[in-house]
PDB file of C-alpha atoms in Angstrom:
ATOM      1  CA  MET A 926      37.447  -5.571  -8.370  1.00 62.00           C
ATOM      2  CA  THR A 927      35.560  -2.407  -9.308  1.00 72.00           C
ATOM      3  CA  SER A 928      32.155  -4.093  -9.114  1.00 77.00           C
ATOM      4  CA  THR A 929      33.016  -5.525  -5.693  1.00 84.00           C
ATOM      5  CA  PHE A 930      34.043  -2.082  -4.496  1.00 77.00           C
ATOM      6  CA  ILE A 931      30.839  -0.480  -5.832  1.00 70.00           C
ATOM      7  CA  ALA A 932      28.735  -3.228  -4.252  1.00 70.00           C
ATOM      8  CA  TRP A 933      30.503  -2.649  -0.947  1.00 74.00           C
ATOM      9  CA  LEU A 934      29.904   1.123  -1.183  1.00 68.00           C
ATOM     10  CA  LYS A 935      26.213   0.539  -1.934  1.00 68.00           C
ATOM     11  CA  TYR A 936      25.942  -1.785   1.051  1.00 72.00           C
ATOM     12  CA  LEU A 937      27.730   0.697   3.325  1.00 71.00           C
ATOM     13  CA  SER A 938      25.535   3.544   2.072  1.00 68.00           C
ATOM     14  CA  ARG A 939      22.395   1.501   2.755  1.00 66.00           C
ATOM     15  CA  ILE A 940      23.295   0.437   6.295  1.00 68.00           C
ATOM     16  CA  CYS A 941      24.364   3.991   7.189  1.00 71.00           C
ATOM     17  CA  GLY A 942      21.023   5.351   6.021  1.00 60.00           C
ATOM     18  CA  PHE A 943      22.359   7.496   3.201  1.00 67.00           C
ATOM     19  CA  ASP A 944      20.055   5.876   0.646  1.00 74.00           C
ATOM     20  CA  THR A 945      16.315   6.273   0.417  1.00 82.00           C
ATOM     21  CA  ALA A 946      14.528   2.964   0.917  1.00 87.00           C
ATOM     22  CA  ASP A 947      12.062   1.882  -1.747  1.00 91.00           C
ATOM     23  CA  SER A 948      11.202  -1.555  -0.355  1.00 93.00           C
ATOM     24  CA  PHE A 949      11.362  -3.672   2.740  1.00 93.00           C
ATOM     25  CA  PRO A 950      14.599  -5.599   3.263  1.00 89.00           C
ATOM     26  CA  PRO A 951      14.980  -9.104   1.816  1.00 88.00           C
ATOM     27  CA  GLY A 952      13.367 -11.740   4.002  1.00 93.00           C
ATOM     28  CA  HIS A 953      10.651  -9.391   5.280  1.00 95.00           C
ATOM     29  CA  PRO A 954       7.109 -10.870   5.045  1.00 95.00           C
ATOM     30  CA  TYR A 955       6.177  -8.096   2.583  1.00 96.00           C
ATOM     31  CA  GLU A 956       9.435  -7.909   0.646  1.00 94.00           C
ATOM     32  CA  ARG A 957       7.442  -7.602  -2.614  1.00 95.00           C
ATOM     33  CA  THR A 958       6.062  -4.261  -1.474  1.00 97.00           C
ATOM     34  CA  ARG A 959       7.725  -1.416  -3.355  1.00 96.00           C
ATOM     35  CA  TRP A 960       7.220   2.338  -3.284  1.00 96.00           C
ATOM     36  CA  ASN A 961       8.524   5.302  -5.192  1.00 93.00           C
ATOM     37  CA  GLY A 962      11.261   6.799  -3.031  1.00 87.00           C
ATOM     38  CA  ALA A 963      10.620  10.253  -4.498  1.00 87.00           C
ATOM     39  CA  TYR A 964       7.274  10.355  -2.660  1.00 91.00           C
ATOM     40  CA  PHE A 965       8.397   8.695   0.567  1.00 91.00           C
ATOM     41  CA  ASP A 966      11.641   9.936   2.116  1.00 88.00           C
ATOM     42  CA  ILE A 967      12.559   6.924   4.217  1.00 91.00           C
ATOM     43  CA  ALA A 968      16.195   6.315   5.097  1.00 88.00           C
ATOM     44  CA  SER A 969      17.446   2.842   4.287  1.00 84.00           C
ATOM     45  CA  ASP A 970      18.569   2.171   7.866  1.00 86.00           C
ATOM     46  CA  VAL A 971      15.024   2.543   9.269  1.00 91.00           C
ATOM     47  CA  LYS A 972      13.530  -0.607  10.774  1.00 94.00           C
ATOM     48  CA  PRO A 973      10.812  -2.277   8.640  1.00 95.00           C
ATOM     49  CA  GLU A 974       8.052  -1.678  11.224  1.00 96.00           C
ATOM     50  CA  ARG A 975       8.852   2.032  11.222  1.00 97.00           C
ATOM     51  CA  MET A 976       8.981   2.053   7.400  1.00 96.00           C
ATOM     52  CA  GLU A 977       5.464   0.662   7.270  1.00 97.00           C
ATOM     53  CA  GLN A 978       4.296   3.151   9.893  1.00 97.00           C
ATOM     54  CA  LEU A 979       5.736   6.068   7.883  1.00 97.00           C
ATOM     55  CA  LEU A 980       4.067   4.820   4.715  1.00 97.00           C
ATOM     56  CA  CYS A 981       0.720   4.493   6.501  1.00 97.00           C
ATOM     57  CA  GLU A 982       1.076   8.010   7.917  1.00 97.00           C
ATOM     58  CA  ALA A 983       1.771   9.317   4.418  1.00 97.00           C
ATOM     59  CA  ILE A 984      -1.348   7.549   3.114  1.00 97.00           C
ATOM     60  CA  ALA A 985      -3.410   9.014   5.959  1.00 96.00           C
ATOM     61  CA  ASN A 986      -2.138  12.521   5.198  1.00 95.00           C
ATOM     62  CA  THR A 987      -2.142  12.310   1.390  1.00 95.00           C
ATOM     63  CA  PRO A 988      -4.119   9.252   0.296  1.00 96.00           C
ATOM     64  CA  LEU A 989      -3.231   9.610  -3.390  1.00 95.00           C
ATOM     65  CA  VAL A 990       0.335   8.480  -2.618  1.00 97.00           C
ATOM     66  CA  PHE A 991      -1.157   4.992  -2.282  1.00 97.00           C
ATOM     67  CA  GLY A 992      -0.908   4.889  -6.075  1.00 96.00           C
ATOM     68  CA  TYR A 993       2.904   4.919  -5.812  1.00 97.00           C
ATOM     69  CA  ILE A 994       2.999   1.697  -3.802  1.00 97.00           C
ATOM     70  CA  SER A 995       2.984  -1.715  -5.433  1.00 96.00           C
ATOM     71  CA  ASN A 996       1.841  -4.741  -3.435  1.00 96.00           C
ATOM     72  CA  PRO A 997       0.627  -2.651  -0.468  1.00 97.00           C
ATOM     73  CA  THR A 998       0.613  -4.389   2.885  1.00 97.00           C
ATOM     74  CA  PRO A 999      -2.645  -5.024   4.751  1.00 96.00           C
ATOM     75  CA  ARG A1000      -1.819  -2.176   7.113  1.00 96.00           C
ATOM     76  CA  MET A1001      -1.369   0.226   4.186  1.00 97.00           C
ATOM     77  CA  GLN A1002      -4.670  -0.915   2.724  1.00 96.00           C
ATOM     78  CA  ARG A1003      -6.372  -0.334   6.088  1.00 95.00           C
ATOM     79  CA  ALA A1004      -4.969   3.217   6.129  1.00 96.00           C
ATOM     80  CA  LEU A1005      -6.577   3.813   2.730  1.00 96.00           C
ATOM     81  CA  PHE A1006      -9.822   2.138   3.840  1.00 93.00           C
ATOM     82  CA  ALA A1007     -10.072   4.515   6.813  1.00 92.00           C
ATOM     83  CA  ILE A1008     -10.040   7.538   4.526  1.00 93.00           C
ATOM     84  CA  LEU A1009     -12.224   5.885   1.904  1.00 92.00           C
ATOM     85  CA  GLU A1010     -14.807   4.992   4.547  1.00 89.00           C
ATOM     86  CA  GLU A1011     -14.819   8.514   5.945  1.00 89.00           C
ATOM     87  CA  ARG A1012     -15.276  10.012   2.480  1.00 89.00           C
ATOM     88  CA  MET A1013     -18.085   7.606   1.661  1.00 86.00           C
ATOM     89  CA  ARG A1014     -19.824   8.239   5.000  1.00 83.00           C
ATOM     90  CA  ASN A1015     -19.530  12.037   4.920  1.00 83.00           C
ATOM     91  CA  ASN A1016     -20.166  12.412   1.187  1.00 74.00           C
ATOM     92  CA  ARG A1017     -16.996  14.478   0.928  1.00 65.00           C
ATOM     93  CA  GLY A1018     -16.510  13.290  -2.610  1.00 68.00           C
ATOM     94  CA  ARG A1019     -13.438  11.936  -4.323  1.00 85.00           C
ATOM     95  CA  ALA A1020     -13.999   8.543  -2.721  1.00 90.00           C
ATOM     96  CA  SER A1021     -14.116   7.010  -6.184  1.00 92.00           C
ATOM     97  CA  GLU A1022     -10.531   8.016  -6.935  1.00 94.00           C
ATOM     98  CA  LEU A1023      -9.380   6.218  -3.782  1.00 95.00           C
ATOM     99  CA  ALA A1024     -11.417   3.172  -4.790  1.00 95.00           C
ATOM    100  CA  ALA A1025      -9.710   3.334  -8.203  1.00 96.00           C
ATOM    101  CA  LEU A1026      -6.292   3.267  -6.497  1.00 96.00           C
ATOM    102  CA  LEU A1027      -7.276   0.151  -4.595  1.00 96.00           C
ATOM    103  CA  ILE A1028      -8.570  -1.486  -7.776  1.00 96.00           C
ATOM    104  CA  ALA A1029      -5.314  -0.670  -9.559  1.00 96.00           C
ATOM    105  CA  ALA A1030      -3.267  -2.214  -6.737  1.00 96.00           C
ATOM    106  CA  TYR A1031      -5.194  -5.485  -6.989  1.00 96.00           C
ATOM    107  CA  ASP A1032      -5.170  -5.456 -10.803  1.00 95.00           C
ATOM    108  CA  ASP A1033      -1.426  -4.836 -10.957  1.00 93.00           C
ATOM    109  CA  SER A1034      -0.417  -7.785  -8.801  1.00 93.00           C
ATOM    110  CA  PRO A1035      -1.853 -11.117  -7.733  1.00 93.00           C
ATOM    111  CA  HIS A1036       0.423 -10.919  -4.667  1.00 93.00           C
ATOM    112  CA  VAL A1037      -1.526  -8.187  -2.852  1.00 95.00           C
ATOM    113  CA  VAL A1038      -2.831  -9.671   0.382  1.00 94.00           C
ATOM    114  CA  GLU A1039      -6.634  -9.537   0.459  1.00 93.00           C
ATOM    115  CA  VAL A1040      -7.750  -7.743   3.627  1.00 91.00           C
ATOM    116  CA  LEU A1041     -11.501  -7.919   3.104  1.00 89.00           C
ATOM    117  CA  PRO A1042     -13.337 -11.177   2.467  1.00 90.00           C
ATOM    118  CA  GLY A1043     -14.363 -11.230  -1.182  1.00 92.00           C
ATOM    119  CA  LEU A1044     -12.505  -8.054  -2.154  1.00 94.00           C
ATOM    120  CA  ARG A1045     -10.314  -9.673  -4.805  1.00 95.00           C
ATOM    121  CA  ALA A1046     -13.311 -11.494  -6.305  1.00 95.00           C
ATOM    122  CA  GLU A1047     -15.337  -8.263  -6.386  1.00 94.00           C
ATOM    123  CA  ILE A1048     -12.540  -6.414  -8.160  1.00 95.00           C
ATOM    124  CA  ALA A1049     -12.005  -9.272 -10.619  1.00 95.00           C
ATOM    125  CA  ALA A1050     -15.736  -9.442 -11.381  1.00 95.00           C
ATOM    126  CA  SER A1051     -15.738  -5.800 -12.488  1.00 94.00           C
ATOM    127  CA  ARG A1052     -12.845  -6.078 -14.970  1.00 93.00           C
ATOM    128  CA  GLN A1053     -15.062  -5.591 -18.004  1.00 94.00           C
ATOM    129  CA  GLN A1054     -16.504  -2.316 -16.679  1.00 94.00           C
ATOM    130  CA  ASP A1055     -15.004   1.130 -17.195  1.00 93.00           C
ATOM    131  CA  GLY A1056     -13.000   2.769 -14.390  1.00 90.00           C
ATOM    132  CA  ALA A1057     -15.790   4.892 -12.902  1.00 91.00           C
ATOM    133  CA  GLU A1058     -18.222   1.978 -12.896  1.00 95.00           C
ATOM    134  CA  ARG A1059     -15.607  -0.262 -11.266  1.00 95.00           C
ATOM    135  CA  ALA A1060     -15.072   2.305  -8.516  1.00 94.00           C
ATOM    136  CA  ARG A1061     -18.824   2.603  -7.904  1.00 92.00           C
ATOM    137  CA  SER A1062     -19.138  -1.178  -7.853  1.00 94.00           C
ATOM    138  CA  LEU A1063     -16.342  -1.453  -5.294  1.00 93.00           C
ATOM    139  CA  MET A1064     -17.867   1.259  -3.115  1.00 92.00           C
ATOM    140  CA  ALA A1065     -21.241  -0.513  -3.247  1.00 92.00           C
ATOM    141  CA  PHE A1066     -19.480  -3.701  -2.138  1.00 93.00           C
ATOM    142  CA  LEU A1067     -17.778  -1.815   0.702  1.00 89.00           C
ATOM    143  CA  ASN A1068     -21.111  -0.316   1.780  1.00 87.00           C
ATOM    144  CA  THR A1069     -22.393  -3.843   2.422  1.00 86.00           C
ATOM    145  CA  MET A1070     -19.606  -4.368   4.964  1.00 79.00           C
ATOM    146  CA  GLN A1071     -19.992  -3.499   8.597  1.00 68.00           C
ATOM    147  CA  SER A1072     -18.255  -0.328   9.632  1.00 58.00           C
ATOM    148  CA  PRO A1073     -15.312  -0.181   9.791  1.00 55.00           C
ATOM    149  CA  PHE A1074     -15.039  -2.666   6.969  1.00 57.00           C
ATOM    150  CA  ASP A1075     -14.680  -6.346   7.910  1.00 50.00           C
ATOM    151  CA  VAL A1076     -10.916  -6.273   7.630  1.00 52.00           C
ATOM    152  CA  ILE A1077      -9.110  -9.564   8.057  1.00 50.00           C
ATOM    153  CA  GLU A1078      -6.413  -9.188  10.690  1.00 50.00           C
ATOM    154  CA  MET A1079      -3.410 -11.320   9.806  1.00 48.00           C
ATOM    155  CA  GLN A1080      -0.530 -12.243  12.061  1.00 47.00           C
ATOM    156  CA  ARG A1081       2.970 -11.779  10.735  1.00 46.00           C
TER     157      ARG A1081
END
């Protein structure tokens, strides 16, 4: 009885938006995507499309938050690519730390959707290198792409 009541309260809290969402709802195409709710204040009653938009805006404003997302969606990866490309083009520095975040996302999960042709293979090929060398290798790979990177657009 108590567990049923607690489950009901959790459900009610979620649909009323009192909880902070840390994933897309079950059945969503990217339901494996998770984020740390402490870095993204998204109410649980927000529609999934808006959730993704808020996450992408957060990445655009503070790209290091990408590191608190597991299994990032293609749209989230494109948000990071936009900043990474700008930093690489303008020599603003710190592009390698964004490349390292992308590498970590692909290393952490085989379920991350590849948005650039050959990206997963490039990251896998650099596994034996140290972190800085892997980031440089990835940026060299990205420099061979047309601008903006040859991102694969996928339909949901």
